[in-house]
Every structure is written in C-alpha cells, then in structure tokens.
Amino acid sequence: QVQLVESGGGSVQAGGSLRLSCTAPGFTSNGCGMDWYRQAAGKQREWVSSISTDGSTVYADSVKGRFTISKDKAKDTVYLQMNSLKPEDTAMYSCKTSITSYTLYSDYESCASWGQGTQVTVSS
C-alpha cells in the first residue's frame, strides 16, 4: 500500500480557486492511475476526475470546464486545479490510486490506496 497525502484544501468564497495536491511515492513507476473523489455532508461519495499513466484525463459533468487534473511524474504528485468554485463543491476531497492497463499484477494492491482527504469549503 502506497502512502497518499493530500493537501491544498481550505475555505474560499464562491468564484475563487484552490489547487489540491496528492503525493503518492512510487505510484508512477508502479503504473497506477490517480482518481479524485469527494463526499459532501449527508451525500454519497462522488467521483470527480481521473488521470491515467499515459496522461489521459476524464471529468465528472459537474466539474467539467472548471476543474483540471494534472500530474508531475517526477514528483509522484497529482494536482486538481479547481476554478470558479461553487458552494455545492464543498466536500471532503480524497485521492485514490487506481489500476490501469500499465499496472503490473504485483502492484495491484498498491494501486488501490486512499488518502485521508482534505476539506474544501466554498462560501457564498
């Protein structure tokens, strides 16, 4: 299991921006992808965005056009740039490694790890 550490959360007014970071040492060399999820109070966990080992990205419709996922392979770090934030974006944001076509069988377990989360609060 790799150790995932998120940072960058905080409080911001509507329309503002935050950049979240998720560092998972070795995830790039292990062939892991990276996902961002969020869970608002009283709601189910929601998938937000994913980036694969080849750099391809996908987004939930709710954040498309406002959020951008990227990575720095040398630093084993994934970023989630969040712009034009809305109160409904308020949630605990967590990153998770994921299995991709590049993942070796021996690394499957390490590509299924969660971080502890970072809180994002957007006020109106």
mmCIF file of N, CA, C and O in Angstrom, residues 34-91:
data_model
loop_
_atom_site.group_PDB
_atom_site.id
_atom_site.type_symbol
_atom_site.label_atom_id
_atom_site.label_comp_id
_atom_site.label_asym_id
_atom_site.label_seq_id
_atom_site.Cartn_x
_atom_site.Cartn_y
_atom_site.Cartn_z
ATOM 1 N N MET A 34 -4.576 7.786 -11.046
ATOM 2 C CA MET A 34 -4.982 8.507 -9.850
ATOM 3 C C MET A 34 -6.368 9.095 -10.063
ATOM 4 O O MET A 34 -6.649 9.667 -11.118
ATOM 5 N N ASP A 35 -7.211 8.935 -9.056
ATOM 6 C CA ASP A 35 -8.572 9.445 -9.070
ATOM 7 C C ASP A 35 -8.769 10.453 -7.954
ATOM 8 O O ASP A 35 -8.150 10.342 -6.895
ATOM 9 N N TRP A 36 -9.655 11.406 -8.174
ATOM 10 C CA TRP A 36 -10.139 12.292 -7.134
ATOM 11 C C TRP A 36 -11.612 12.010 -6.895
ATOM 12 O O TRP A 36 -12.386 11.896 -7.848
ATOM 13 N N TYR A 37 -11.982 11.902 -5.631
ATOM 14 C CA TYR A 37 -13.359 11.751 -5.209
ATOM 15 C C TYR A 37 -13.692 12.852 -4.219
ATOM 16 O O TYR A 37 -12.801 13.470 -3.636
ATOM 17 N N ARG A 38 -14.979 13.076 -4.018
ATOM 18 C CA ARG A 38 -15.406 13.998 -2.986
ATOM 19 C C ARG A 38 -16.676 13.481 -2.336
ATOM 20 O O ARG A 38 -17.450 12.760 -2.945
ATOM 21 N N GLN A 39 -16.861 13.863 -1.093
ATOM 22 C CA GLN A 39 -18.052 13.474 -0.366
ATOM 23 C C GLN A 39 -18.529 14.647 0.471
ATOM 24 O O GLN A 39 -17.835 15.075 1.399
ATOM 25 N N ALA A 40 -19.694 15.147 0.124
ATOM 26 C CA ALA A 40 -20.307 16.223 0.885
ATOM 27 C C ALA A 40 -21.097 15.637 2.045
ATOM 28 O O ALA A 40 -21.504 14.475 2.019
ATOM 29 N N ALA A 41 -21.319 16.457 3.047
ATOM 30 C CA ALA A 41 -22.065 16.015 4.218
ATOM 31 C C ALA A 41 -23.444 15.510 3.825
ATOM 32 O O ALA A 41 -24.179 16.186 3.104
ATOM 33 N N GLY A 42 -23.771 14.317 4.274
ATOM 34 C CA GLY A 42 -25.072 13.744 4.008
ATOM 35 C C GLY A 42 -25.265 13.181 2.618
ATOM 36 O O GLY A 42 -26.379 12.795 2.265
ATOM 37 N N LYS A 43 -24.214 13.124 1.831
ATOM 38 C CA LYS A 43 -24.323 12.640 0.467
ATOM 39 C C LYS A 43 -23.365 11.485 0.211
ATOM 40 O O LYS A 43 -22.419 11.259 0.956
ATOM 41 N N GLN A 44 -23.629 10.775 -0.868
ATOM 42 C CA GLN A 44 -22.763 9.680 -1.284
ATOM 43 C C GLN A 44 -21.451 10.215 -1.848
ATOM 44 O O GLN A 44 -21.388 11.343 -2.352
ATOM 45 N N ARG A 45 -20.423 9.400 -1.760
ATOM 46 C CA ARG A 45 -19.157 9.759 -2.364
ATOM 47 C C ARG A 45 -19.325 9.877 -3.875
ATOM 48 O O ARG A 45 -19.983 9.055 -4.508
ATOM 49 N N GLU A 46 -18.718 10.889 -4.446
ATOM 50 C CA GLU A 46 -18.848 11.191 -5.858
ATOM 51 C C GLU A 46 -17.480 11.188 -6.531
ATOM 52 O O GLU A 46 -16.531 11.808 -6.038
ATOM 53 N N TRP A 47 -17.378 10.512 -7.644
ATOM 54 C CA TRP A 47 -16.166 10.564 -8.434
ATOM 55 C C TRP A 47 -16.051 11.918 -9.127
ATOM 56 O O TRP A 47 -17.033 12.438 -9.662
ATOM 57 N N VAL A 48 -14.864 12.492 -9.121
ATOM 58 C CA VAL A 48 -14.643 13.826 -9.667
ATOM 59 C C VAL A 48 -13.829 13.781 -10.956
ATOM 60 O O VAL A 48 -14.225 14.356 -11.975
ATOM 61 N N SER A 49 -12.668 13.125 -10.916
ATOM 62 C CA SER A 49 -11.770 13.152 -12.067
ATOM 63 C C SER A 49 -10.748 12.031 -11.955
ATOM 64 O O SER A 49 -10.478 11.529 -10.869
ATOM 65 N N SER A 50 -10.171 11.660 -13.096
ATOM 66 C CA SER A 50 -9.140 10.627 -13.132
ATOM 67 C C SER A 50 -8.074 10.987 -14.140
ATOM 68 O O SER A 50 -8.357 11.625 -15.159
ATOM 69 N N ILE A 51 -6.863 10.552 -13.844
ATOM 70 C CA ILE A 51 -5.767 10.675 -14.792
ATOM 71 C C ILE A 51 -5.048 9.341 -14.842
ATOM 72 O O ILE A 51 -4.769 8.731 -13.813
ATOM 73 N N SER A 52 -4.776 8.872 -16.048
ATOM 74 C CA SER A 52 -4.140 7.588 -16.228
ATOM 75 C C SER A 52 -2.638 7.755 -16.404
ATOM 76 O O SER A 52 -2.110 8.872 -16.436
ATOM 77 N N THR A 53 -1.941 6.623 -16.523
ATOM 78 C CA THR A 53 -0.486 6.656 -16.617
ATOM 79 C C THR A 53 0.002 7.320 -17.899
ATOM 80 O O THR A 53 1.115 7.844 -17.929
ATOM 81 N N ASP A 54 -0.821 7.304 -18.944
ATOM 82 C CA ASP A 54 -0.441 7.957 -20.189
ATOM 83 C C ASP A 54 -0.832 9.433 -20.220
ATOM 84 O O ASP A 54 -0.637 10.097 -21.238
ATOM 85 N N GLY A 55 -1.384 9.939 -19.131
ATOM 86 C CA GLY A 55 -1.770 11.328 -19.033
ATOM 87 C C GLY A 55 -3.177 11.648 -19.472
ATOM 88 O O GLY A 55 -3.595 12.810 -19.382
ATOM 89 N N SER A 56 -3.917 10.667 -19.947
ATOM 90 C CA SER A 56 -5.291 10.908 -20.358
ATOM 91 C C SER A 56 -6.151 11.243 -19.148
ATOM 92 O O SER A 56 -5.926 10.723 -18.051
ATOM 93 N N THR A 57 -7.129 12.101 -19.344
ATOM 94 C CA THR A 57 -7.943 12.599 -18.237
ATOM 95 C C THR A 57 -9.428 12.493 -18.551
ATOM 96 O O THR A 57 -9.837 12.541 -19.714
ATOM 97 N N VAL A 58 -10.221 12.358 -17.500
ATOM 98 C CA VAL A 58 -11.670 12.377 -17.607
ATOM 99 C C VAL A 58 -12.230 13.127 -16.413
ATOM 100 O O VAL A 58 -11.608 13.185 -15.352
ATOM 101 N N TYR A 59 -13.438 13.701 -16.581
ATOM 102 C CA TYR A 59 -14.049 14.522 -15.556
ATOM 103 C C TYR A 59 -15.531 14.209 -15.404
ATOM 104 O O TYR A 59 -16.209 13.854 -16.373
ATOM 105 N N ALA A 60 -16.016 14.369 -14.193
ATOM 106 C CA ALA A 60 -17.444 14.326 -13.969
ATOM 107 C C ALA A 60 -18.086 15.553 -14.603
ATOM 108 O O ALA A 60 -17.482 16.625 -14.669
ATOM 109 N N ASP A 61 -19.320 15.392 -15.068
ATOM 110 C CA ASP A 61 -20.003 16.505 -15.713
ATOM 111 C C ASP A 61 -20.132 17.719 -14.794
ATOM 112 O O ASP A 61 -20.112 18.861 -15.257
ATOM 113 N N SER A 62 -20.247 17.480 -13.506
ATOM 114 C CA SER A 62 -20.458 18.558 -12.560
ATOM 115 C C SER A 62 -19.255 19.495 -12.429
ATOM 116 O O SER A 62 -19.407 20.628 -11.969
ATOM 117 N N VAL A 63 -18.072 19.037 -12.820
ATOM 118 C CA VAL A 63 -16.869 19.854 -12.680
ATOM 119 C C VAL A 63 -16.201 20.144 -14.008
ATOM 120 O O VAL A 63 -15.232 20.916 -14.054
ATOM 121 N N LYS A 64 -16.685 19.559 -15.071
ATOM 122 C CA LYS A 64 -16.083 19.735 -16.389
ATOM 123 C C LYS A 64 -16.058 21.211 -16.777
ATOM 124 O O LYS A 64 -17.050 21.918 -16.647
ATOM 125 N N GLY A 65 -14.910 21.657 -17.241
ATOM 126 C CA GLY A 65 -14.741 23.049 -17.625
ATOM 127 C C GLY A 65 -14.283 23.940 -16.496
ATOM 128 O O GLY A 65 -13.869 25.080 -16.744
ATOM 129 N N ARG A 66 -14.353 23.458 -15.264
ATOM 130 C CA ARG A 66 -13.932 24.236 -14.102
ATOM 131 C C ARG A 66 -12.715 23.632 -13.403
ATOM 132 O O ARG A 66 -11.879 24.360 -12.879
ATOM 133 N N PHE A 67 -12.630 22.309 -13.387
ATOM 134 C CA PHE A 67 -11.530 21.611 -12.724
ATOM 135 C C PHE A 67 -10.583 21.044 -13.764
ATOM 136 O O PHE A 67 -10.999 20.645 -14.859
ATOM 137 N N THR A 68 -9.302 20.971 -13.413
ATOM 138 C CA THR A 68 -8.290 20.385 -14.271
ATOM 139 C C THR A 68 -7.390 19.476 -13.453
ATOM 140 O O THR A 68 -6.833 19.903 -12.440
ATOM 141 N N ILE A 69 -7.250 18.238 -13.887
ATOM 142 C CA ILE A 69 -6.363 17.294 -13.222
ATOM 143 C C ILE A 69 -5.065 17.206 -14.021
ATOM 144 O O ILE A 69 -5.074 17.219 -15.253
ATOM 145 N N SER A 70 -3.956 17.135 -13.320
ATOM 146 C CA SER A 70 -2.653 17.035 -13.959
ATOM 147 C C SER A 70 -1.704 16.304 -13.027
ATOM 148 O O SER A 70 -2.038 16.035 -11.866
ATOM 149 N N LYS A 71 -0.529 15.980 -13.520
ATOM 150 C CA LYS A 71 0.431 15.291 -12.668
ATOM 151 C C LYS A 71 1.852 15.689 -13.006
ATOM 152 O O LYS A 71 2.162 16.109 -14.124
ATOM 153 N N ASP A 72 2.709 15.545 -12.017
ATOM 154 C CA ASP A 72 4.145 15.714 -12.160
ATOM 155 C C ASP A 72 4.740 14.348 -11.864
ATOM 156 O O ASP A 72 4.835 13.940 -10.706
ATOM 157 N N LYS A 73 5.111 13.626 -12.899
ATOM 158 C CA LYS A 73 5.586 12.261 -12.726
ATOM 159 C C LYS A 73 6.855 12.183 -11.884
ATOM 160 O O LYS A 73 7.021 11.249 -11.103
ATOM 161 N N ALA A 74 7.737 13.156 -12.042
ATOM 162 C CA ALA A 74 8.987 13.148 -11.296
ATOM 163 C C ALA A 74 8.750 13.285 -9.802
ATOM 164 O O ALA A 74 9.528 12.764 -8.996
ATOM 165 N N LYS A 75 7.682 13.984 -9.418
ATOM 166 C CA LYS A 75 7.362 14.197 -8.009
ATOM 167 C C LYS A 75 6.309 13.228 -7.487
ATOM 168 O O LYS A 75 5.949 13.306 -6.315
ATOM 169 N N ASP A 76 5.824 12.333 -8.354
ATOM 170 C CA ASP A 76 4.745 11.413 -7.970
ATOM 171 C C ASP A 76 3.583 12.172 -7.338
ATOM 172 O O ASP A 76 3.033 11.754 -6.309
ATOM 173 N N THR A 77 3.216 13.268 -7.961
ATOM 174 C CA THR A 77 2.181 14.134 -7.425
ATOM 175 C C THR A 77 1.125 14.424 -8.481
ATOM 176 O O THR A 77 1.451 14.690 -9.640
ATOM 177 N N VAL A 78 -0.125 14.365 -8.069
ATOM 178 C CA VAL A 78 -1.256 14.718 -8.914
ATOM 179 C C VAL A 78 -1.913 15.963 -8.344
ATOM 180 O O VAL A 78 -2.029 16.113 -7.128
ATOM 181 N N TYR A 79 -2.354 16.838 -9.223
ATOM 182 C CA TYR A 79 -2.977 18.088 -8.828
ATOM 183 C C TYR A 79 -4.413 18.144 -9.330
ATOM 184 O O TYR A 79 -4.756 17.580 -10.369
ATOM 185 N N LEU A 80 -5.233 18.829 -8.588
ATOM 186 C CA LEU A 80 -6.586 19.140 -9.028
ATOM 187 C C LEU A 80 -6.771 20.639 -8.892
ATOM 188 O O LEU A 80 -6.950 21.155 -7.784
ATOM 189 N N GLN A 81 -6.690 21.334 -10.011
ATOM 190 C CA GLN A 81 -6.914 22.770 -10.040
ATOM 191 C C GLN A 81 -8.407 23.015 -10.112
ATOM 192 O O GLN A 81 -9.068 22.562 -11.052
ATOM 193 N N MET A 82 -8.948 23.725 -9.142
ATOM 194 C CA MET A 82 -10.375 23.965 -9.046
ATOM 195 C C MET A 82 -10.635 25.456 -9.188
ATOM 196 O O MET A 82 -10.236 26.246 -8.328
ATOM 197 N N ASN A 83 -11.291 25.826 -10.267
ATOM 198 C CA ASN A 83 -11.620 27.216 -10.539
ATOM 199 C C ASN A 83 -13.130 27.413 -10.506
ATOM 200 O O ASN A 83 -13.899 26.459 -10.591
ATOM 201 N N SER A 84 -13.536 28.663 -10.405
ATOM 202 C CA SER A 84 -14.959 29.011 -10.385
ATOM 203 C C SER A 84 -15.727 28.161 -9.391
ATOM 204 O O SER A 84 -16.784 27.606 -9.687
ATOM 205 N N LEU A 85 -15.194 28.066 -8.192
ATOM 206 C CA LEU A 85 -15.779 27.199 -7.182
ATOM 207 C C LEU A 85 -17.174 27.673 -6.777
ATOM 208 O O LEU A 85 -17.447 28.870 -6.716
ATOM 209 N N LYS A 86 -18.017 26.697 -6.509
ATOM 210 C CA LYS A 86 -19.396 26.937 -6.103
ATOM 211 C C LYS A 86 -19.629 26.349 -4.716
ATOM 212 O O LYS A 86 -18.927 25.420 -4.315
ATOM 213 N N PRO A 87 -20.616 26.855 -3.981
ATOM 214 C CA PRO A 87 -20.906 26.269 -2.675
ATOM 215 C C PRO A 87 -21.156 24.768 -2.734
ATOM 216 O O PRO A 87 -20.796 24.049 -1.794
ATOM 217 N N GLU A 88 -21.745 24.286 -3.809
ATOM 218 C CA GLU A 88 -22.014 22.864 -3.937
ATOM 219 C C GLU A 88 -20.755 22.030 -4.135
ATOM 220 O O GLU A 88 -20.815 20.803 -4.125
ATOM 221 N N ASP A 89 -19.602 22.676 -4.325
ATOM 222 C CA ASP A 89 -18.334 21.964 -4.384
ATOM 223 C C ASP A 89 -17.792 21.643 -2.994
ATOM 224 O O ASP A 89 -16.785 20.935 -2.878
ATOM 225 N N THR A 90 -18.428 22.176 -1.965
ATOM 226 C CA THR A 90 -17.995 21.922 -0.598
ATOM 227 C C THR A 90 -18.052 20.430 -0.301
ATOM 228 O O THR A 90 -19.094 19.799 -0.456
ATOM 229 N N ALA A 91 -16.921 19.871 0.102
ATOM 230 C CA ALA A 91 -16.839 18.435 0.355
ATOM 231 C C ALA A 91 -15.455 18.090 0.880
ATOM 232 O O ALA A 91 -14.534 18.905 0.850
#
